[in-house]
Each structure stands twice: as C-alpha cells, then as structure tokens.
C-alpha cells in the first residue's frame, strides 16, 4: 500500500466483487519455465478465464430468484452509498450554502449565523442526482471487454453519486480549519489540486487553511510545522511540478494522526494519494466516527499509473503519456540511426500497464509493448527476443516499450520492500537488454531509456490541469456537504463521489480482452509471445 507504514495499514473487509476479475489470481505469474508445455496449458486456462471472467459470480446471488436483479441493485446502492456526518452525529445542523457564482466575495463575519444564499441560482447538485457507472450493454460475455454479472450478461443499472456543490452545508466556514496532505510519490498536478482546494475553500469563506508537510509523517514529526495556505501563497504553484507540501511514504499510526488533528483543531482533511494513501484516509475517517468527531475526510486520487477502480482516469496520467512520447521519440531516433539499433523505454506501471499501452498507441513508433497484465516469453521461437531478431533482420531496427511491472517472473526476487510495503521490483528493461546480448548471434546497438523521475516531476499539461481543478473544487464541495470517507473521480465524463473502500479494493488493470489493448496490438503488430 502506497503511503502507509505497516503500523497504520488498516484491515478492510470488502464485499465480494461480482463483476470483475482479479487478474493477479490468474495462473500465469508463478510459472518457472515459460517455454514448457506446462506454461502453454496454463496460458490456455488464462485465456479461458479471460473469456469467462465476467460470468463468474458471487455465491450470494441466486439467479434462480426472479427478483435477483432488483436485489443486486439494492445491494449495489448500499455498497456505494457515501458516508455522511449525520450517520453518527444525528443532530448535526445544516446551513444555507454561501457558495454561489452570483456572490463572488468571501463570506464576511456579518453572516456568522445566516449565510447569504440565492434560491434562484440553479447551480446546486441535488443529493439524489446520480451518474450511470457503466454505459455499455454487452450482449455476450465473449464481447471484447465484456463486464457481466450473470451468465446471460443481463443489463443492470448501477448508479453512483454525482459530485458538486449542495445548497445545504454542515460546517460554518468561520469554524473550519482545513488541512491538505500529499502522500506517496510525486505526480504531475499535485500543486494544481492544492491550489484549487485552497481557492475554493476561500470562496466558501474559510480563513484557516494549512498544509501538512511531507505526507502523513507531518502529523507526528515535531520538526515539521504546518504551512499556512491562502490564495496568495498558492496563486502560482501550479506553474511548477512537484508538491508545495512535499511527499513521503510511511507515517505514524492512525490513532496518532487523529490525536494530532484534534490538537490542531482540524475538522476538514483533504488527502491526495493513491490506493495506500486512501486506505489511510478511510481509516482516519473511521477513527473520527468512532470518536464521534465532526470531521470530513475527503480523498483526491493521485496515481500516475491510472490504476484506481471505476474512474475514467486519474490526474497526472495524461501528462505521463505525453511526456513518455519524448522518451519514445528519442529511443526511435537512436534505434533508427544505428546499425541494427534497438531502443528500449521503461515506463511506470507496477501492476497496471496503462501508461505503456497509451504511450505506445500515441507514438505510433513502438514495435513491442509489454505490460504486467499480459504474460510473455523472452526466449524460444515465439519469444520477445526472437521477434526482436526478426525485426532487426527485416526493418533494421526496433523500439520496445515495457511497463516496470512486466516480466517480473524472469527476475530474481529479493523480497525487499519500500517504506510503503511495496515490493521493490527488478529492472525488466536492463534484463531484456542483457538477455538480448546473450541470445542474438550478431552485434546490435541497444539503447535503454528510463524517464520515470523526469515524468513524475514535470508540471501538469492542460488536460490534467483542468481535471485537477475540477477535482479540487468538488473535494471542497463534498466536505462542506457533510460527506466523509469519500473520494472524488471522473466516471463516464462526469464527476462523482465514491466511498473509499470500493475504489481501493484492488488496482484497476488493463483487460487483455479490451478494445484498447486490441488497438495497441494492431498498432505495434506484435505477435502473441507465448
């Protein structure tokens, strides 16, 4: 888990996932000899699993029950209901929202007991507004990318909560102390989100806004003082990469974090991070509920790998794909300028190959794309190295794009972990480079490029800048509406609130039977390396 030490990783229990496939459970990852018949048999099992994956169902659903569909919808609605402070504090009072685009000046002390509102402004979101989670009605479980609940691929509507400002708020702006924390690794757009959260808080009338330095550890390290934030402080931070607040992995226990929040008087916490960071945010939310504290904890999903469930994309992803083009272009020039040249580019993606796939599609210069979700052989007549040799003989050069989590079965395991508990991967790019020199019987010029930290540290592009702006705004709207234990994301082009446990149940991964992966294969022209 990304940003949590083992001391604060919460134990979360999730309901059975009835319409998704756990790709890590597929049998290709533990194979010792990829060229054996045993591997081929397992590959057949994996292919069959891909075809049938979405008709596997939870034991709790009885499809012989004529009412199973409505029962499933009710169960889904219960799972995706978003926590509200009134769930615990039944007497929490609501107030008319001061947020209105017709009233652009911040709330003044004169309105401490009755905020100005515009009943005729139709910019508020009704609490019952919903967004459709899935928009494709698959006719068959064998359709490309099909996600089915039952063997007949029955269409079941699944609705999630629409994000945006509500006409009633549950916090008085003058009583709010809001804190922002960024955890995990760097990602383009962090400063954009920080800036927009601060700007939107000030529009609501909040005067006390602070940044917690260097992730969760900023709650416990006495040497790290909280940073006062205002529109003046954050006005231009989006013009540079990184995080104004700094990032780190690991941190104190959940109890220590909530103790620190109580001491500081923090009653709104905005957490920017990935799956591990969100697990911590959810645990903080649960601890606040346990203590009956009137605190809103809202997450903003930050993962450059785009591996958060249910979301179209996460901020930083578009920038990563765009920046990866520079590395791919350099690899292409190096390869095509050399005698029998090969360019290898390693991109981010521990368990999800979205960046490698999209960058390969965007560049149009990739001959081989390797991702964690799709098994491959290095050696043998159908292996990657054999195809590389073929490319050199026919084209004279080749360009390879590989995700960092791909092909880890070929590398020696160390069991070493980082501060977040993530296994430290071996370098698949270097391994391919070394194995090529061992196997190919003629000289070649291999150039290896790893642009990881250059991509992570750059500023967000225009597309991500817009996404970050809207995510930051909606995070503040959700907190003032009284929601907690939620995260904000874009789903089918609309912005929605999700309960945190649902989006961190497992990483989102590339479906090898999806149309997007098929498009990538069409672009590269690569064979099945099995």
C-alpha atoms as one frame of an Amber mdcrd trajectory, in Angstrom:
protein
   0.000   0.000   0.000   1.462   3.170  -1.277   1.915   5.644   1.538   1.388
   3.731   4.757   3.829   2.039   7.067   2.868  -1.417   8.307   1.933   0.198
  11.595  -1.015   2.083  10.160  -2.289  -0.115   7.349  -5.945  -0.695   8.222
  -7.679  -4.020   7.900 -10.510  -3.526   5.444 -13.211  -6.064   4.662 -14.775
  -5.771   1.238 -17.913  -7.403  -0.151 -17.468  -9.968  -2.921 -16.837  -8.431
  -6.301 -19.378  -9.939  -8.611 -18.459  -8.439 -11.954 -14.705  -8.128 -12.016
 -11.748 -10.404 -12.429  -8.784 -10.454 -10.070  -6.038 -10.645 -12.677  -3.440
 -11.437 -10.023  -5.276 -14.664  -9.327  -4.748 -15.878 -12.875  -2.227 -18.712
 -13.061   0.490 -17.298 -15.296   2.560 -15.414 -12.721   4.187 -18.308 -10.889
   5.473 -20.232 -13.892   9.157 -21.073 -13.633   9.742 -22.270 -17.203   7.756
 -20.134 -19.638   8.670 -22.265 -22.632   7.294 -25.510 -21.185   4.065 -27.295
 -22.126   3.003 -26.634 -18.549   3.124 -22.909 -19.320   1.141 -23.344 -22.528
  -1.540 -25.292 -20.671  -1.718 -22.571 -18.085  -1.965 -19.999 -20.854  -4.996
 -21.848 -22.214  -6.529 -21.709 -18.756  -5.780 -17.972 -18.598  -7.385 -17.345
 -21.994 -10.448 -19.297 -20.940 -10.573 -17.294 -17.725 -10.481 -14.066 -19.727
 -13.487 -15.214 -21.786 -15.448 -16.385 -18.772 -14.201 -13.932 -16.158 -17.272
 -11.727 -16.049 -19.763 -14.569 -15.744 -18.181 -15.752 -12.507 -20.471 -14.573
  -9.755 -20.599 -14.255  -6.023 -22.171 -17.177  -4.221 -24.575 -14.746  -2.592
 -26.512 -14.169  -5.837 -29.213 -16.701  -6.613 -30.015 -16.278 -10.300 -32.970
 -18.645  -9.987 -34.633 -15.950  -7.894 -36.827 -13.865 -10.259 -36.041 -10.801
  -8.131 -32.239 -11.219  -8.206 -31.742  -8.137 -10.369 -33.563  -5.753  -8.033
 -31.825  -7.329  -5.029 -28.465  -6.829  -6.717 -29.293  -3.185  -7.402 -30.227
  -2.644  -3.746 -27.013  -4.311  -2.600 -25.017  -2.153  -5.013 -26.766   1.001
  -3.797 -25.967   0.078  -0.190 -22.311  -0.548  -1.023 -21.929   2.715  -2.913
 -23.837   4.942  -0.508 -21.470   7.645   0.698 -20.933   8.252   4.433 -22.286
  11.473   5.934 -21.555  13.077   9.279 -25.241  12.766  10.208 -24.802   8.965
  10.194 -23.065   9.397  13.551 -23.986  12.929  14.625 -27.750  12.751  14.180
 -28.269  16.269  15.482 -25.815  17.924  13.074 -27.293  21.195  11.814 -27.279
  22.290   8.187 -26.947  25.848   6.891 -27.689  27.540   3.543 -24.600  27.316
   1.375 -22.602  30.527   0.876 -21.280  29.127  -2.409 -22.951  30.825  -5.331
 -21.397  32.094  -8.523 -23.581  35.203  -8.212 -21.903  36.092  -4.928 -18.167
  36.150  -5.580 -16.950  37.932  -2.445 -15.915  35.754   0.516 -18.324  35.374
   3.400 -17.885  38.145   5.965 -18.251  37.827   9.761 -21.624  39.549   9.420
 -23.076  36.297   8.150 -21.867  34.109  11.004 -25.387  32.954  11.830 -27.102
  33.241   8.471 -25.240  32.951   5.203 -26.460  34.696   2.081 -27.915  32.346
  -0.446 -29.526  32.667  -3.836 -32.597  30.477  -4.007 -32.987  31.236  -7.691
 -29.492  30.027  -8.647 -29.753  26.588 -10.233 -26.108  25.596  -9.851 -26.522
  23.238  -6.906 -26.477  19.465  -7.131 -29.416  17.566  -5.665 -28.354  14.865
  -3.216 -30.345  12.363  -5.247 -28.541  13.095  -8.533 -26.800  10.000  -9.879
 -24.379   9.069 -12.662 -24.504   5.753 -14.510 -21.408   3.719 -13.653 -21.381
   1.573 -16.813 -22.766   2.680 -20.167 -22.232  -0.360 -22.413 -24.848  -3.099
 -22.573 -22.827  -6.150 -23.573 -24.849  -8.757 -25.454 -22.449 -11.587 -24.704
 -19.754 -12.370 -22.139 -17.440 -13.054 -25.085 -17.690  -9.471 -26.381 -14.420
  -7.568 -26.219 -14.043  -6.110 -22.736 -17.375  -7.521 -21.552 -18.276  -6.966
 -17.902 -21.203  -9.170 -16.995 -22.881 -10.051 -13.726 -24.710 -13.222 -14.748
 -24.125 -15.833 -17.495 -26.740 -14.146 -19.679 -24.946 -10.788 -19.449 -28.093
  -9.099 -18.103 -28.036  -5.316 -18.127 -28.179  -3.989 -14.571 -28.193  -0.255
 -13.937 -25.594   0.862 -11.431 -25.777   4.449 -10.235 -23.216   6.475  -8.256
 -23.447   9.867  -6.558 -22.921  12.999  -8.633 -20.375  15.467  -7.279 -20.793
  19.207  -6.907 -21.977  21.981  -4.556 -25.052  21.362  -2.397 -27.492  24.041
  -1.247 -27.055  22.937   2.371 -23.715  22.743   4.190 -22.835  21.191   7.558
 -19.842  23.312   8.532 -19.748  27.016   9.296 -16.846  28.399   7.243 -15.560
  30.553  10.102 -15.308  27.424  12.289 -13.429  25.349   9.739  -9.741  24.554
   9.922  -8.891  22.684   6.732  -5.712  20.695   6.166  -4.220  19.299   2.951
  -1.707  16.440   2.805   0.075  14.845  -0.171   1.394  11.306   0.230   3.276
   8.674  -1.762   5.384   9.658  -4.764   5.303  12.736  -6.936   2.756  13.106
  -9.698   2.073  15.910 -12.194  -0.836  18.014 -10.972  -0.357  17.872  -7.203
   0.148  21.628  -6.984  -2.863  22.219  -9.232  -5.119  20.289  -6.843  -3.659
  22.007  -3.760  -4.203  25.400  -5.360  -7.811  24.744  -6.295  -8.718  23.314
  -2.886  -7.383  26.484  -1.235  -9.124  28.803  -3.700 -12.473  27.020  -3.317
 -12.204  26.961   0.490 -11.684  30.717   0.465 -14.726  31.213  -1.766 -16.752
  29.381   0.896 -15.288  31.792   3.457 -12.708  29.575   5.210  -9.887  31.562
   6.833  -7.813  28.782   8.418  -6.161  26.561   5.812  -2.917  24.668   6.408
  -0.718  22.194   4.592   0.699  19.156   6.387   4.325  18.752   5.237   5.743
  15.509   3.876   2.750  13.230   3.949   1.270  11.553   6.992   4.550  11.869
   8.880   3.865  15.611   9.121   1.224  14.818  11.743   3.764  13.354  14.170
   7.201  14.843  13.433   7.716  17.796  15.766  10.331  19.197  13.383   7.715
  19.635  10.650   5.483  22.674  11.170   2.175  23.021   9.343   2.230  25.509
   6.481  -0.390  28.330   6.401  -2.067  28.436   2.992  -4.009  31.153   1.208
  -4.814  32.200  -2.341  -1.767  34.476  -2.237   0.509  31.576  -1.242  -0.781
  29.121  -3.851  -1.507  31.543  -6.702   1.321  30.354  -8.979   2.302  26.948
  -7.593   0.627  25.135 -10.493   3.273  26.566 -12.812   5.829  24.094 -11.466
   5.905  20.359 -10.819   6.215  18.509  -7.531   4.266  19.317  -4.390   4.414
  22.547  -2.414   3.857  20.430   0.705   6.363  17.681  -0.073   5.643  13.951
  -0.147   6.775  10.872   1.740   5.821   7.262   2.338   5.050   5.693   5.681
   3.940   7.562   8.753   2.528   7.315  12.287  -0.406   5.232  13.468  -3.983
   6.197  12.686  -4.632   6.976  16.336  -1.651   9.339  16.429  -2.850  11.099
  13.277  -6.344  11.675  14.699  -4.863  12.791  18.027  -2.825  15.367  16.133
  -5.898  16.525  14.206  -7.803  17.028  17.455  -4.942  19.007  18.978  -4.674
  21.233  15.920  -8.448  21.696  15.609  -8.566  20.271  12.089 -12.105  19.385
  11.024 -11.588  19.068   7.249  -8.828  16.894   5.850  -8.056  16.617   2.138
  -5.817  13.660   1.310  -4.057  13.422  -2.061  -2.677   9.970  -2.818  -3.136
   6.519  -4.296  -4.607   3.261  -3.016  -2.435   3.065   0.108  -2.950   6.709
   0.978  -6.704   6.290   0.547  -6.685   3.253   2.820  -5.135   5.523   5.431
  -7.708   8.251   4.748 -10.538   5.752   5.210  -9.025   4.543   8.478  -8.758
   8.162   9.674 -12.414   8.661   8.734 -13.445   5.549  10.685 -11.434   6.625
  13.725 -13.082  10.060  13.654 -16.510   8.395  13.514 -15.528   6.137  16.390
 -14.639   9.205  18.443 -17.806  10.992  17.246 -15.795  13.884  15.823 -17.366
  16.279  13.359 -14.638  15.859  10.753 -14.839  15.473   6.970 -12.102  13.355
   5.376 -12.056  13.584   1.572  -9.612  11.899  -0.777  -8.400  13.016  -4.190
  -6.993  10.013  -6.099  -3.405  10.599  -7.159  -1.799   7.836  -9.153   0.175
   8.375 -12.296  -0.462   4.701 -13.206  -4.225   5.330 -13.647  -4.942   2.227
 -11.548  -7.935   3.389  -9.449 -11.140   1.374  -9.899 -14.213   2.809 -11.641
 -12.522   6.044 -12.737 -12.011   7.123 -16.350  -8.579   8.394 -15.438  -6.632
   9.936 -12.578  -4.728  13.195 -12.688  -1.158  13.020 -13.933  -1.880  10.175
 -16.338  -2.371  12.297 -19.466   0.799  14.220 -18.661   2.725  10.978 -18.163
   1.596   9.650 -21.542   2.501  12.933 -23.218   5.928  13.132 -21.577   6.614
   9.482 -22.393   6.464  10.469 -26.061   9.733  12.340 -25.649  11.498   9.232
 -24.388   9.939   7.050 -27.091  10.905   9.510 -29.802  14.490   9.578 -28.510
  14.575   5.780 -28.475  13.214   5.735 -32.022  15.883   8.163 -33.274  18.656
   6.231 -31.512  17.440   2.908 -32.891  16.899   4.077 -36.459  20.194   5.952
 -36.560  22.239   2.924 -35.515  23.244  -0.224 -37.358  20.814  -2.837 -36.033
  19.593  -0.461 -33.366  17.162  -1.275 -30.562  15.586   1.314 -28.297  14.071
   0.124 -25.002  11.892   2.505 -22.963  10.735   1.523 -19.467   7.671   3.370
 -18.197   5.810   3.390 -14.896   3.204   0.745 -14.111   3.715  -1.662 -11.215
   0.553  -3.689 -11.688  -1.166  -1.747 -14.469   0.159  -1.128 -17.965  -1.999
   1.850 -18.897   0.870   4.296 -19.448   2.845   1.850 -21.605  -0.254   0.939
 -23.616  -1.439   4.511 -24.206   2.066   5.823 -24.896   2.601   3.055 -27.456
  -0.674   3.954 -29.146   0.056   7.668 -29.114   3.579   7.422 -30.521   2.955
   5.009 -33.375   6.660   4.106 -33.145   6.539   1.077 -30.861   7.170  -2.420
 -32.228   6.713  -4.286 -28.919   4.653  -3.254 -25.884   4.959  -5.352 -22.715
   2.626  -4.871 -19.735   2.141  -6.705 -16.399  -1.335  -7.975 -17.298  -0.230
  -9.973 -20.343   2.241 -12.886 -19.954   5.068 -13.333 -22.419   8.112 -15.478
 -23.158  11.518 -13.931 -23.567  13.185 -16.979 -25.076  12.098 -19.614 -27.564
  10.744 -19.412 -31.109   7.729 -17.342 -30.012   9.590 -15.187 -27.519  10.285
 -11.464 -27.413  13.969 -11.893 -28.265  13.173 -13.986 -31.332  10.787 -11.282
 -32.566  13.415  -8.621 -31.923  15.851 -10.569 -34.074  13.211 -10.783 -36.796
  12.620  -7.025 -36.633  16.330  -6.294 -36.976  16.578  -8.599 -39.973  13.529
  -7.121 -41.718  13.347  -3.493 -40.561  16.889  -2.913 -39.382  15.756  -1.508
 -36.012  13.144  -1.894 -33.274  11.620   0.079 -30.392  10.324  -1.636 -27.234
   8.069  -0.090 -24.571   7.869  -2.013 -21.295   5.982  -1.270 -18.056   8.070
  -1.604 -14.893   5.923  -4.429 -13.506   6.065  -6.557 -16.645   8.066  -9.798
 -16.731   8.969  -9.840 -13.056   8.905 -13.663 -13.106  12.106 -13.549 -15.133
  13.949 -11.586 -12.441  15.433 -12.704  -9.160  13.185 -11.937  -6.207  14.733
 -10.080  -3.252  11.612  -9.674  -1.043  12.853  -6.151  -0.332  10.136  -3.529
   0.222   9.946   0.249   0.312   8.572   2.371   3.166   5.025   1.715   1.976
   5.453  -2.054   1.956   5.594  -2.285  -1.861   7.882  -4.998  -3.204  10.906
  -3.459  -4.904  10.893  -4.699  -8.497  13.851  -5.754 -10.564  14.623  -3.760
 -13.707  12.968  -5.596 -16.600  14.418  -3.155 -19.138  18.004  -3.954 -18.158
  17.179  -7.672 -18.108  15.847  -7.601 -21.677  18.937  -5.704 -22.757  21.268
  -8.266 -21.143  19.349 -11.303 -22.408  19.355  -9.932 -25.924  23.159  -9.787
 -25.999  23.319 -13.367 -24.713  20.891 -14.863 -27.210  21.265 -12.973 -30.505
  24.116 -14.229 -32.645  25.073 -10.920 -34.257  26.040  -7.475 -32.963  23.379
  -4.893 -32.216  23.271  -1.403 -30.728  20.871  -1.355 -27.755  19.915   1.894
 -26.016  17.943   1.773 -22.761  15.945   4.794 -21.534  14.177   5.103 -18.152
  12.424   8.512 -17.906  10.468   7.693 -14.711  11.551  10.577 -12.486  11.591
  13.094 -15.325   7.931  12.283 -15.983   6.866  12.348 -12.329   8.482  15.711
 -11.650   7.072  17.729 -14.543   4.127  20.129 -14.341   0.667  19.040 -15.464
  -0.394  19.577 -19.051  -3.619  21.378 -19.994  -5.806  18.260 -19.859  -4.595
  17.287 -16.389  -4.736  20.913 -15.261  -8.472  21.017 -15.976  -9.011  17.649
 -14.296  -7.090  18.769 -11.191  -9.072  21.998 -10.997 -12.430  20.219 -11.041
 -11.283  17.514  -8.614 -10.084  20.147  -6.142 -13.328  22.093  -6.349 -15.501
  19.021  -5.881 -13.427  17.784  -2.954 -14.305  21.005  -1.090 -17.965  20.800
  -2.132 -18.144  17.244  -0.776 -16.586  18.180   2.561 -18.940  21.133   3.108
 -21.912  18.949   2.157 -21.016  16.807   5.175 -19.630  13.775   3.348 -16.608
  11.940   4.738 -14.735   8.785   3.816 -15.241   9.598   0.143 -13.050  10.230
  -2.861 -13.733  12.233  -5.984 -13.284  10.922  -9.512 -14.378  11.203 -13.112
 -16.719   8.449 -14.307 -18.121   8.372 -17.850 -17.068  12.028 -18.230 -18.989
  13.089 -15.100 -17.580  13.865 -11.657 -18.790  11.602  -8.865 -18.250  10.716
  -5.217 -17.254   7.156  -4.325 -16.984   5.534  -0.888 -13.253   4.932  -0.412
 -13.430   1.163   0.324 -14.942   0.456  -3.087 -12.192   2.129  -5.107  -9.269
   0.626  -3.164 -10.496  -2.971  -3.119  -7.973  -3.821  -5.848  -5.986  -1.983
  -8.528  -7.581  -1.263 -11.876  -5.706  -3.165 -14.574  -5.657  -3.395 -18.343
  -8.110  -6.004 -19.598  -6.204  -8.098 -22.183  -9.533  -8.626 -23.972 -10.382
  -4.915 -24.051 -10.695  -2.987 -27.258  -7.942  -0.593 -26.167  -5.393  -3.406
 -25.781  -6.526  -4.841 -29.119  -5.921  -1.398 -30.655  -2.440  -1.333 -29.176
  -1.642  -4.744 -30.665  -2.952  -3.579 -34.029  -0.660  -0.542 -33.825   2.502
  -2.434 -32.847   1.851  -5.513 -34.976   3.430  -7.690 -32.306   2.585 -11.399
 -32.096   1.443 -13.377 -29.056   4.711 -14.068 -27.216   3.599 -17.494 -25.953
